Amino acid sequence: MKLFECAHSRTGDKGDISNISVIAYDPKDFDHLARHVTAEKVRAHFDGIVKGDVVRYEIPSIGALNFVMQSALGGGVTRSLALDPHGKCLASALLAMEIPDRAV
Amino acid sequence: MKTIRIGSGAGYSGDRIEPAVEVAEKGSIDYLVFECLAERTIAIAQNAKLKNPEAGYDPLLEARMRAVLPACRKNGVKIITNMGAANPLSAARKTVQIAAELGIGTLKVAVVSGDDVLQVLLDKNIKITETGAPATTMSNILVSANAYLGAEPMVKALAEGADVVITGRVADPSLFLAPQIHEFGWAFDDWDKLGKGTAVGHLLECGGQVTGGYYAEPDLKDVPGLGRLGFPIAEVSEDGSTVITKVADAGGMVTVDTCKEQILYEVHDPAHYLTPDVTADFSQITFTQEGKDRVRVGNVTGHKRPDTLKASVGYVDGYIGEGQISYAGPGALARGNLALDVVRERLDICAVETSELKFDLIGVNAIHGDVLAPQPEPTEVRVRVTGRTATMAEAVKIGNEVETLYTNGPAGGGGATKSSKQVVAMLSALLPREDAVPAIQFIEA
């Protein structure tokens, strides 16, 4: 399944750092997301865009993960050459990630 | 238990104005807070002030004040805003002048300043966080340095009876925390309360982003009435308990999901959300839908505030030139790629001096790179070439080399545009608290 089938997402930016939340529509899916949407997978998904480390924080009380990606915005909003210098579109790109179906 | 209602009037400098009027008129609010100062805005405002000593505040301040002051006066609503940008004193004078023109009686406007730390940064040669280089190594290109002040000077201003508080750089959530501290008499080291109040600020500071803006996804996450999206209101009680809501007949919606997205917006470690006032902890936060467009916030805590203040540092970072042109129909993608090749060759032949270049096909790879290239091929693409240069003259050449594709490039190139601009970019630095001393003055009429 695609990530967008079970989660929603929002991007924020500070300087050259982008953070993307991944939030389970159904809190019961949190463990499934936590197992399959790892920092390594997110780093690989944004290969060529994110140049730095990716760190993941977990917020189980709202069924959410938060990915903090260094050197992700072409030098930062204020100097980036990118069409989307804030990286606001990145959340939608992350939701295209393929993850295993939930165990039945 | 005492409860107050705080409304959001703007989530960024250019935001819509009618939702602020709606909140002031129909929101039964006690405070209306406008957050209008993005990272770079203050550096641009500083440049404007250098050219004209009366300028340097938010370009929409006048329109906003004219729109909301009558309702705020009628309903006893106090206004708090960072629309002062680089010149809160001028912003306050303008506000008082508008009040007089509107005939709404006496208005006490507080000016909070002291955030300008450019001289301190240079005198103490403080290190730039991102580069590790001392500030004096870039003194010839520095434009501004502004410390993020906390709630304290705004609380004092309210205690002295301000109807309107206008600041320069303060931390966004602090704009919302200040009225809570003032109304409830919270201590400046009551970290749990300050953490809760900061969560309120963080949820409201981007205006419509918690009422359904930046959220809608047709069929998956539908939002009613985006064209008349309401701005949020927080109902906060003395013990810090909070409900996020909005004006009933305004567009948009407040749900646990809109709140979940916004609480993590621009957050790194949710257990340590740093502001000048507190280290807020959102890592156990809960949201509960209590009714239509009413979400209760729970389980926010706080810890001691950081020892240092963050400052945003503006500097001139060369120039950016850009050009765009579109291709459509069968073969659009191939013609777009050919166009990019031609521009590459032209920039080379003309020896345009750039330090960085980007070649995009909008609709194909401009945003997500080649990771998510569309299948099947798009029938329209837009060529975009952008580059960084040391001078404006070089930047202009980039757009020109895209524009000349009209008559020299692939078939059917249309809608060329070009632009070039000086770049004011931002870095940051950490300062000891004593290096940014807040000052308050009052303008009355």
Coordinates of C-alpha atoms in Angstrom, one line a residue:
Chain A
M1 CA 0.0 0.0 0.0
K2 CA 1.0 3.6 -0.4
L3 CA 1.6 5.7 2.7
F4 CA -1.2 8.1 1.8
E5 CA -3.7 5.3 2.3
C6 CA -3.1 5.3 6.0
A7 CA -1.4 8.5 6.9
H8 CA -1.4 12.3 6.4
S9 CA 1.5 14.6 6.5
R10 CA 2.7 18.2 6.7
T11 CA 6.1 19.9 6.1
G12 CA 7.7 22.7 8.0
D13 CA 11.0 24.5 7.5
K14 CA 13.6 26.2 9.6
G15 CA 16.6 27.5 7.7
D16 CA 18.0 24.5 5.6
I17 CA 16.2 22.0 7.8
S18 CA 12.9 20.4 6.7
N19 CA 10.6 18.5 9.1
I20 CA 7.8 16.2 7.9
S21 CA 5.2 14.7 10.1
V22 CA 3.6 11.4 9.2
I23 CA 0.3 11.0 11.1
A24 CA -1.8 7.8 11.2
Y25 CA -5.4 8.5 10.3
D26 CA -6.2 5.6 12.6
P27 CA -4.0 5.6 15.7
K28 CA -4.1 1.8 15.6
D29 CA -1.8 2.0 12.6
F30 CA 0.9 3.8 14.5
D31 CA 3.0 0.7 15.2
H32 CA 2.8 -0.3 11.6
L33 CA 4.1 3.1 10.5
A34 CA 6.8 3.1 13.1
R35 CA 8.0 -0.3 11.9
H36 CA 8.0 0.6 8.2
V37 CA 8.6 4.3 7.8
T38 CA 12.1 4.5 9.2
A39 CA 14.6 7.4 9.0
E40 CA 16.7 5.3 6.6
K41 CA 13.7 4.7 4.2
V42 CA 12.8 8.4 4.3
R43 CA 16.5 9.3 3.6
A44 CA 16.4 7.0 0.6
H45 CA 13.0 8.3 -0.6
F46 CA 14.5 11.8 -0.8
D47 CA 17.8 10.7 -2.3
G48 CA 19.2 13.6 -4.3
I49 CA 17.0 16.2 -2.4
V50 CA 18.0 15.7 1.2
K51 CA 21.8 16.0 1.6
G52 CA 22.1 15.6 5.4
D53 CA 21.0 13.3 8.2
V54 CA 17.4 12.3 8.8
V55 CA 16.3 11.9 12.5
R56 CA 13.0 10.4 13.5
Y57 CA 11.0 11.4 16.6
E58 CA 7.9 9.4 17.7
I59 CA 4.8 11.0 19.2
P60 CA 2.6 7.9 19.9
S61 CA 0.0 10.0 21.8
I62 CA -1.2 11.4 18.4
G63 CA -0.1 8.5 16.3
A64 CA 2.6 10.5 14.7
L65 CA 6.2 10.4 13.5
N66 CA 8.3 13.5 12.9
F67 CA 11.2 13.4 10.4
V68 CA 13.9 16.1 10.8
M69 CA 16.0 16.3 7.6
Q70 CA 19.2 18.3 7.6
S71 CA 20.5 20.1 4.4
A72 CA 17.1 19.5 2.7
L73 CA 16.2 22.9 1.2
G74 CA 19.0 23.8 -1.1
G75 CA 20.6 26.1 1.4
G76 CA 17.4 27.3 3.1
V77 CA 14.3 29.1 2.1
T78 CA 16.0 32.5 1.9
R79 CA 18.6 31.5 -0.7
S80 CA 17.4 28.3 -2.4
L81 CA 17.2 28.1 -6.1
A82 CA 14.3 25.6 -5.8
L83 CA 10.8 26.2 -7.2
D84 CA 9.5 25.2 -3.7
P85 CA 12.1 26.7 -1.4
H86 CA 10.2 25.9 1.7
G87 CA 9.9 22.3 0.8
K88 CA 6.2 22.5 1.4
C89 CA 5.5 19.9 -1.3
L90 CA 7.8 17.3 0.3
A91 CA 5.1 15.9 2.6
S92 CA 3.0 14.9 -0.4
A93 CA 6.1 13.3 -2.0
L94 CA 6.7 11.3 1.1
L95 CA 3.1 10.0 1.0
A96 CA 3.9 8.2 -2.3
M97 CA 6.2 5.8 -0.4
E98 CA 5.3 2.2 -0.7
I99 CA 4.9 0.3 2.6
P100 CA 3.8 -3.3 3.3
D101 CA 0.0 -3.9 3.8
R102 CA -1.2 -4.2 7.4
A103 CA -1.0 -7.7 8.8
V104 CA -4.5 -9.2 8.5
Chain B
M1 CA -12.2 29.5 36.7
K2 CA -11.2 32.4 34.6
T3 CA -11.2 31.8 30.9
I4 CA -10.0 34.1 28.0
R5 CA -10.4 33.8 24.3
I6 CA -7.5 34.6 22.0
G7 CA -8.0 35.0 18.2
S8 CA -5.6 34.8 15.4
G9 CA -5.6 37.7 13.0
A10 CA -2.9 36.6 10.5
G11 CA -0.6 33.7 10.0
Y12 CA 1.9 35.5 7.8
S13 CA 2.7 39.0 6.5
G14 CA 0.5 38.8 3.4
D15 CA -2.4 36.9 4.9
R16 CA -6.1 37.6 4.3
I17 CA -7.6 40.4 6.2
E18 CA -11.4 39.6 6.4
P19 CA -10.9 36.6 8.6
A20 CA -9.3 38.9 11.2
V21 CA -12.3 41.2 11.1
E22 CA -14.6 38.2 11.4
V23 CA -12.8 37.0 14.5
A24 CA -12.8 40.5 16.0
E25 CA -16.5 41.0 15.3
K26 CA -18.0 37.6 16.0
G27 CA -15.3 35.6 17.9
S28 CA -16.1 36.9 21.4
I29 CA -12.4 37.3 21.8
D30 CA -10.3 39.3 24.4
Y31 CA -7.1 39.4 22.3
L32 CA -6.4 39.5 18.6
V33 CA -2.9 38.4 17.7
F34 CA -1.3 39.0 14.3
E35 CA 1.9 37.0 13.5
C36 CA 3.4 38.6 10.5
L37 CA 7.2 38.3 10.7
A38 CA 8.9 35.5 8.7
E39 CA 12.6 34.8 9.0
R40 CA 13.7 37.1 6.2
T41 CA 11.0 39.7 6.5
I42 CA 12.9 41.7 9.2
A43 CA 16.0 41.9 7.1
I44 CA 14.0 43.3 4.1
A45 CA 12.3 45.7 6.5
Q46 CA 15.7 46.8 7.9
N47 CA 16.7 47.7 4.3
A48 CA 13.5 49.7 3.8
K49 CA 14.2 51.6 7.0
L50 CA 17.7 52.5 5.9
K51 CA 16.2 54.1 2.8
N52 CA 13.3 55.8 4.7
P53 CA 13.5 56.2 8.5
E54 CA 9.7 56.1 8.8
A55 CA 9.5 52.8 6.9
G56 CA 10.4 49.2 8.0
Y57 CA 7.1 47.9 9.4
D58 CA 4.6 45.5 7.9
P59 CA 3.2 46.8 4.5
L60 CA -0.3 45.6 5.5
L61 CA -0.2 47.2 9.0
E62 CA -2.3 50.2 7.9
A63 CA -4.9 48.1 6.1
R64 CA -5.2 45.6 9.0
M65 CA -5.5 48.3 11.6
R66 CA -8.1 50.2 9.6
A67 CA -10.1 47.0 9.2
V68 CA -10.0 45.7 12.8
L69 CA -9.7 48.7 15.1
P70 CA -13.4 49.6 15.1
A71 CA -14.5 46.1 16.0
C72 CA -11.7 45.8 18.6
R73 CA -12.6 49.0 20.2
K74 CA -16.3 48.1 20.3
N75 CA -15.7 44.7 21.8
G76 CA -12.8 45.6 24.1
V77 CA -10.3 43.5 22.2
K78 CA -6.6 44.1 22.7
I79 CA -4.2 43.7 19.8
I80 CA -0.8 42.1 19.9
T81 CA 1.4 42.0 16.8
N82 CA 5.0 41.8 15.5
M83 CA 4.0 43.9 12.6
G84 CA 6.5 46.5 13.9
A85 CA 9.2 44.4 12.1
A86 CA 12.3 46.7 11.9
N87 CA 10.4 49.8 13.0
P88 CA 7.8 49.2 15.8
L89 CA 7.9 52.9 16.8
S90 CA 6.8 54.1 13.4
A91 CA 4.2 51.3 13.3
A92 CA 2.8 52.5 16.6
R93 CA 2.7 56.2 15.4
K94 CA 0.8 55.0 12.2
T95 CA -1.6 53.0 14.4
V96 CA -2.4 56.0 16.6
Q97 CA -2.9 58.2 13.5
I98 CA -5.3 55.6 12.1
A99 CA -7.2 55.5 15.3
A100 CA -7.6 59.2 15.3
E101 CA -8.8 59.3 11.7
L102 CA -11.3 56.6 12.6
G103 CA -12.5 58.6 15.5
I104 CA -12.4 55.7 17.9
G105 CA -11.1 57.7 20.9
T106 CA -7.9 57.3 22.9
L107 CA -5.7 54.4 22.2
K108 CA -2.6 53.4 24.2
V109 CA -0.1 51.7 22.0
A110 CA 3.0 50.0 23.5
V111 CA 6.2 49.7 21.4
V112 CA 8.4 46.7 22.3
S113 CA 11.9 47.0 21.0
G114 CA 15.4 45.9 21.9
D115 CA 15.6 42.9 19.5
D116 CA 18.1 44.6 17.2
V117 CA 21.4 43.0 18.2
L118 CA 23.5 43.7 15.1
Q119 CA 26.0 45.9 17.0
V120 CA 26.3 43.4 19.9
L121 CA 26.9 40.6 17.4
L122 CA 29.8 42.5 15.9
D123 CA 31.2 44.0 19.1
K124 CA 31.3 40.6 20.8
N125 CA 32.2 38.8 17.6
I126 CA 29.6 36.1 18.2
K127 CA 29.8 32.9 16.1
I128 CA 27.3 32.2 13.4
T129 CA 25.6 28.9 14.2
E130 CA 25.5 27.4 10.7
T131 CA 29.0 28.3 9.6
G132 CA 30.9 28.5 12.9
A133 CA 32.5 31.7 11.6
P134 CA 32.7 34.8 13.8
A135 CA 30.3 37.6 12.9
T136 CA 33.0 40.1 11.9
T137 CA 34.2 37.9 9.1
M138 CA 31.0 38.8 7.3
S139 CA 30.5 42.4 8.6
N140 CA 30.6 43.8 5.0
I141 CA 27.5 41.9 4.0
L142 CA 25.5 41.8 7.2
V143 CA 22.1 43.6 7.0
S144 CA 20.4 42.8 10.3
A145 CA 20.5 40.7 13.5
N146 CA 17.4 40.4 15.6
A147 CA 17.1 38.4 18.8
Y148 CA 13.8 36.5 19.4
L149 CA 12.5 38.2 22.5
G150 CA 10.1 36.4 24.8
A151 CA 6.7 37.2 26.3
E152 CA 8.0 39.3 29.3
P153 CA 8.1 42.8 27.7
M154 CA 4.6 42.2 26.2
V155 CA 3.3 41.2 29.6
K156 CA 4.6 44.4 31.1
A157 CA 3.1 46.4 28.3
L158 CA -0.3 44.8 29.0
A159 CA 0.1 45.3 32.7
E160 CA 0.5 49.0 32.0
G161 CA -2.7 49.2 30.2
A162 CA -1.7 48.9 26.5
D163 CA -4.6 48.5 24.1
V164 CA -2.2 47.6 21.3
V165 CA 1.2 46.0 21.6
I166 CA 3.5 46.3 18.6
T167 CA 6.8 44.5 18.6
G168 CA 9.7 43.8 16.3
R169 CA 11.2 40.3 16.5
V170 CA 9.7 38.2 19.2
A171 CA 9.2 34.4 19.2
D172 CA 5.9 33.7 17.4
P173 CA 4.3 31.7 20.2
S174 CA 5.3 34.4 22.8
L175 CA 2.8 36.7 21.1
F176 CA 0.1 34.4 22.3
L177 CA 1.7 33.4 25.6
A178 CA 1.9 37.0 26.8
P179 CA -1.8 37.6 27.3
Q180 CA -2.2 34.3 29.1
I181 CA 0.6 35.2 31.5
H182 CA -0.9 38.7 32.0
E183 CA -4.5 37.5 32.5
F184 CA -3.7 34.5 34.7
G185 CA -0.8 35.9 36.7
W186 CA 1.4 32.9 35.8
A187 CA 4.9 33.0 37.1
F188 CA 7.8 33.3 34.6
D189 CA 9.2 30.0 36.0
D190 CA 5.9 28.1 36.0
W191 CA 7.3 25.9 33.2
D192 CA 4.3 23.7 32.9
K193 CA 1.9 26.6 32.4
L194 CA 4.3 28.3 30.0
G195 CA 4.6 25.1 28.1
K196 CA 0.8 24.8 27.8
G197 CA 0.5 28.5 26.8
T198 CA 3.2 28.0 24.2
A199 CA 1.4 25.1 22.7
V200 CA -1.6 27.4 22.2
G201 CA 0.7 29.9 20.5
H202 CA 2.2 27.3 18.3
L203 CA -1.2 26.0 17.2
L204 CA -2.5 29.6 16.4
E205 CA 0.5 31.3 15.1
C206 CA 0.0 30.2 11.5
G207 CA -3.6 31.3 11.4
G208 CA -5.7 29.2 9.0
Q209 CA -3.2 26.3 9.1
V210 CA -5.1 24.9 12.1
T211 CA -8.6 25.5 10.8
G212 CA -8.2 23.5 7.6
G213 CA -5.7 25.5 5.6
Y214 CA -2.6 23.7 4.2
Y215 CA -4.6 20.6 4.8
A216 CA -7.2 19.8 2.2
E217 CA -6.9 16.7 0.0
P218 CA -10.0 16.1 -2.1
D219 CA -11.8 12.9 -1.1
L220 CA -9.2 12.0 1.6
K221 CA -9.3 15.2 3.7
D222 CA -12.1 17.5 2.5
V223 CA -12.4 20.9 4.0
P224 CA -15.5 23.0 3.7
G225 CA -15.3 26.7 2.7
L226 CA -11.6 27.3 2.0
G227 CA -12.6 30.5 0.2
R228 CA -13.8 31.9 3.5
L229 CA -11.6 30.0 5.8
G230 CA -12.0 31.2 9.4
F231 CA -9.0 32.0 11.6
P232 CA -8.6 30.1 14.9
I233 CA -9.6 31.0 18.4
A234 CA -8.2 29.5 21.6
E235 CA -10.3 29.3 24.7
V236 CA -7.8 29.2 27.5
S237 CA -8.4 28.7 31.2
E238 CA -6.3 29.8 34.2
D239 CA -5.0 26.2 34.7
G240 CA -3.8 26.1 31.1
S241 CA -6.5 23.9 29.8
T242 CA -7.4 24.8 26.2
V243 CA -9.9 24.4 23.5
I244 CA -9.1 25.3 19.9
T245 CA -12.2 26.5 17.9
K246 CA -13.4 29.1 15.3
V247 CA -16.3 31.3 14.5
A248 CA -19.2 29.0 13.9
D249 CA -20.3 30.2 10.5
A250 CA -16.7 30.7 9.1
G251 CA -15.3 28.3 6.6
G252 CA -12.9 25.6 7.4
M253 CA -12.9 23.2 10.4
V254 CA -11.1 22.4 13.6
T255 CA -10.5 18.7 14.0
V256 CA -8.0 16.5 15.9
D257 CA -6.3 15.9 12.6
T258 CA -5.9 19.6 11.7
C259 CA -4.4 20.1 15.2
K260 CA -2.1 17.1 14.9
E261 CA -0.6 18.4 11.7
Q262 CA -0.1 21.9 13.1
I263 CA 1.4 21.0 16.4
L264 CA 4.3 19.3 14.6
Y265 CA 4.7 22.1 12.0
E266 CA 8.2 23.5 12.1
V267 CA 9.0 21.4 15.2
H268 CA 12.1 19.3 15.5
D269 CA 12.3 17.4 18.8
P270 CA 8.7 17.6 20.1
A271 CA 10.0 17.0 23.7
H272 CA 12.1 20.2 23.4
Y273 CA 10.4 23.0 21.6
L274 CA 12.6 25.9 22.5
T275 CA 11.3 29.4 22.9
P276 CA 12.8 32.4 24.9
D277 CA 10.1 31.6 27.5
V278 CA 10.2 27.9 28.1
T279 CA 11.3 24.5 26.7
A280 CA 7.8 23.2 25.8
D281 CA 7.2 19.5 25.7
F282 CA 4.6 18.3 23.0
S283 CA 5.8 14.7 23.1
Q284 CA 2.8 13.4 25.1
I285 CA 0.2 15.8 23.6
T286 CA -3.4 14.7 23.1
F287 CA -6.3 16.2 21.1
T288 CA -9.9 15.4 21.8
Q289 CA -12.9 16.4 19.7
E290 CA -15.3 17.9 22.2
G291 CA -17.8 19.1 19.6
K292 CA -18.0 20.5 16.1
D293 CA -14.9 22.6 15.5
R294 CA -13.9 22.3 19.2
V295 CA -10.7 20.4 20.0
R296 CA -9.3 20.1 23.5
V297 CA -5.6 20.1 23.9
G298 CA -4.1 17.9 26.7
N299 CA -0.8 16.7 28.2
V300 CA 1.5 19.5 27.3
T301 CA 4.2 20.2 29.8
G302 CA 7.3 22.5 30.0
H303 CA 10.8 22.7 31.4
K304 CA 13.2 25.5 32.1
R305 CA 13.8 28.0 29.4
P306 CA 17.1 27.9 27.3
D307 CA 19.9 30.0 28.7
T308 CA 20.6 31.7 25.3
L309 CA 18.4 33.7 22.9
K310 CA 18.4 32.9 19.2
A311 CA 19.0 35.7 16.8
S312 CA 18.2 35.6 13.1
V313 CA 21.0 37.2 11.1
G314 CA 20.3 38.7 7.6
Y315 CA 23.1 39.2 5.0
V316 CA 23.4 40.0 1.3
D317 CA 24.0 36.8 -0.5
G318 CA 24.5 37.8 -4.1
Y319 CA 21.8 37.6 -6.8
I320 CA 19.4 35.1 -8.4
G321 CA 18.4 35.2 -12.0
E322 CA 15.6 33.1 -13.4
G323 CA 13.7 32.4 -16.7
Q324 CA 10.8 30.2 -17.6
I325 CA 9.1 29.1 -20.8
S326 CA 6.4 26.5 -21.6
Y327 CA 6.0 23.8 -24.2
A328 CA 2.9 21.7 -24.8
G329 CA 1.3 19.0 -26.9
P330 CA 2.9 15.8 -28.3
G331 CA 6.7 15.9 -27.6
A332 CA 6.5 18.6 -25.0
L333 CA 8.9 16.8 -22.7
A334 CA 11.5 16.3 -25.4
R335 CA 11.2 19.9 -26.5
G336 CA 11.5 21.0 -22.8
N337 CA 14.7 19.0 -22.4
L338 CA 16.1 20.4 -25.7
A339 CA 15.3 23.9 -24.4
L340 CA 17.3 23.2 -21.2
D341 CA 20.2 21.9 -23.3
V342 CA 20.2 25.0 -25.4
V343 CA 20.2 27.3 -22.3
R344 CA 23.1 25.3 -20.9
E345 CA 25.1 25.8 -24.1
R346 CA 24.2 29.5 -24.2
L347 CA 25.2 30.2 -20.7
D348 CA 28.5 28.5 -21.6
I349 CA 29.0 30.4 -24.9
C350 CA 28.3 33.7 -23.2
A351 CA 30.5 32.8 -20.2
V352 CA 27.8 33.8 -17.7
E353 CA 29.4 33.6 -14.3
T354 CA 27.3 31.6 -11.8
S355 CA 28.2 29.8 -8.6
E356 CA 25.1 27.5 -8.8
L357 CA 22.6 26.6 -11.5
K358 CA 19.4 24.7 -11.5
F359 CA 17.6 23.3 -14.6
D360 CA 14.0 22.2 -14.0
L361 CA 11.0 21.0 -16.0
I362 CA 8.0 22.1 -14.0
G363 CA 5.5 19.3 -14.1
V364 CA 8.2 16.7 -14.3
N365 CA 11.0 17.2 -11.9
A366 CA 11.2 20.7 -10.5
I367 CA 10.0 19.8 -7.0
H368 CA 10.7 16.2 -6.3
G369 CA 13.7 15.7 -8.6
D370 CA 13.5 12.6 -10.8
V371 CA 12.2 10.4 -8.0
L372 CA 8.6 10.7 -8.8
A373 CA 8.7 11.5 -12.6
P374 CA 5.1 11.4 -13.9
Q375 CA 3.8 8.4 -15.9
P376 CA 2.6 8.8 -18.6
E377 CA 4.4 11.8 -19.9
P378 CA 2.8 15.2 -19.3
T379 CA 1.3 17.1 -22.2
E380 CA 2.6 20.4 -20.8
V381 CA 5.9 21.2 -19.3
R382 CA 7.5 24.5 -18.2
V383 CA 11.2 25.0 -18.5
R384 CA 12.8 26.8 -15.5
V385 CA 16.4 27.8 -15.3
T386 CA 17.7 29.6 -12.2
G387 CA 21.2 30.5 -11.1
R388 CA 23.2 32.3 -8.4
T389 CA 25.5 35.1 -9.4
A390 CA 27.7 37.8 -7.8
T391 CA 26.2 40.7 -9.7
M392 CA 22.8 41.8 -10.9
A393 CA 24.2 42.1 -14.5
E394 CA 25.1 38.4 -14.6
A395 CA 21.7 37.4 -13.0
V396 CA 19.8 39.2 -15.7
K397 CA 21.6 37.2 -18.4
I398 CA 20.0 33.9 -17.1
G399 CA 16.5 35.1 -17.7
N400 CA 17.5 36.6 -21.1
E401 CA 18.9 33.2 -22.3
V402 CA 15.6 31.6 -21.5
E403 CA 13.5 34.3 -23.1
T404 CA 15.5 34.2 -26.4
L405 CA 14.2 30.6 -26.8
Y406 CA 11.1 32.3 -28.2
T407 CA 12.8 32.9 -31.5
N408 CA 15.9 30.7 -31.2
G409 CA 14.7 27.6 -29.4
P410 CA 12.5 24.5 -29.9
A411 CA 9.1 24.8 -31.6
G412 CA 6.2 26.3 -29.8
G413 CA 7.8 27.9 -26.8
G414 CA 5.4 30.2 -25.1
G415 CA 4.8 32.4 -22.0
A416 CA 8.4 33.3 -21.2
T417 CA 9.0 35.2 -18.0
K418 CA 12.2 36.3 -16.4
S419 CA 13.3 37.9 -13.1
S420 CA 16.4 38.8 -11.2
K421 CA 16.8 39.9 -7.6
Q422 CA 19.2 40.6 -4.9
V423 CA 19.1 37.9 -2.2
V424 CA 18.9 38.7 1.5
A425 CA 19.5 35.4 3.2
M426 CA 19.3 34.3 6.8
L427 CA 21.6 32.6 9.3
S428 CA 21.4 32.4 13.0
A429 CA 23.4 33.0 16.2
L430 CA 22.9 32.3 19.9
L431 CA 23.4 35.1 22.4
P432 CA 23.5 35.4 26.1
R433 CA 20.2 36.8 27.3
E434 CA 21.7 40.0 28.7
D435 CA 22.8 41.0 25.2
A436 CA 19.2 41.7 24.1
V437 CA 17.5 44.1 26.5
P438 CA 13.8 44.7 25.8
A439 CA 12.6 48.2 26.0
I440 CA 8.9 49.5 26.2
Q441 CA 7.5 52.9 25.3
F442 CA 4.0 54.1 24.9
I443 CA 2.4 56.2 22.2
E444 CA -1.0 57.6 23.0
A445 CA -3.7 59.6 21.3

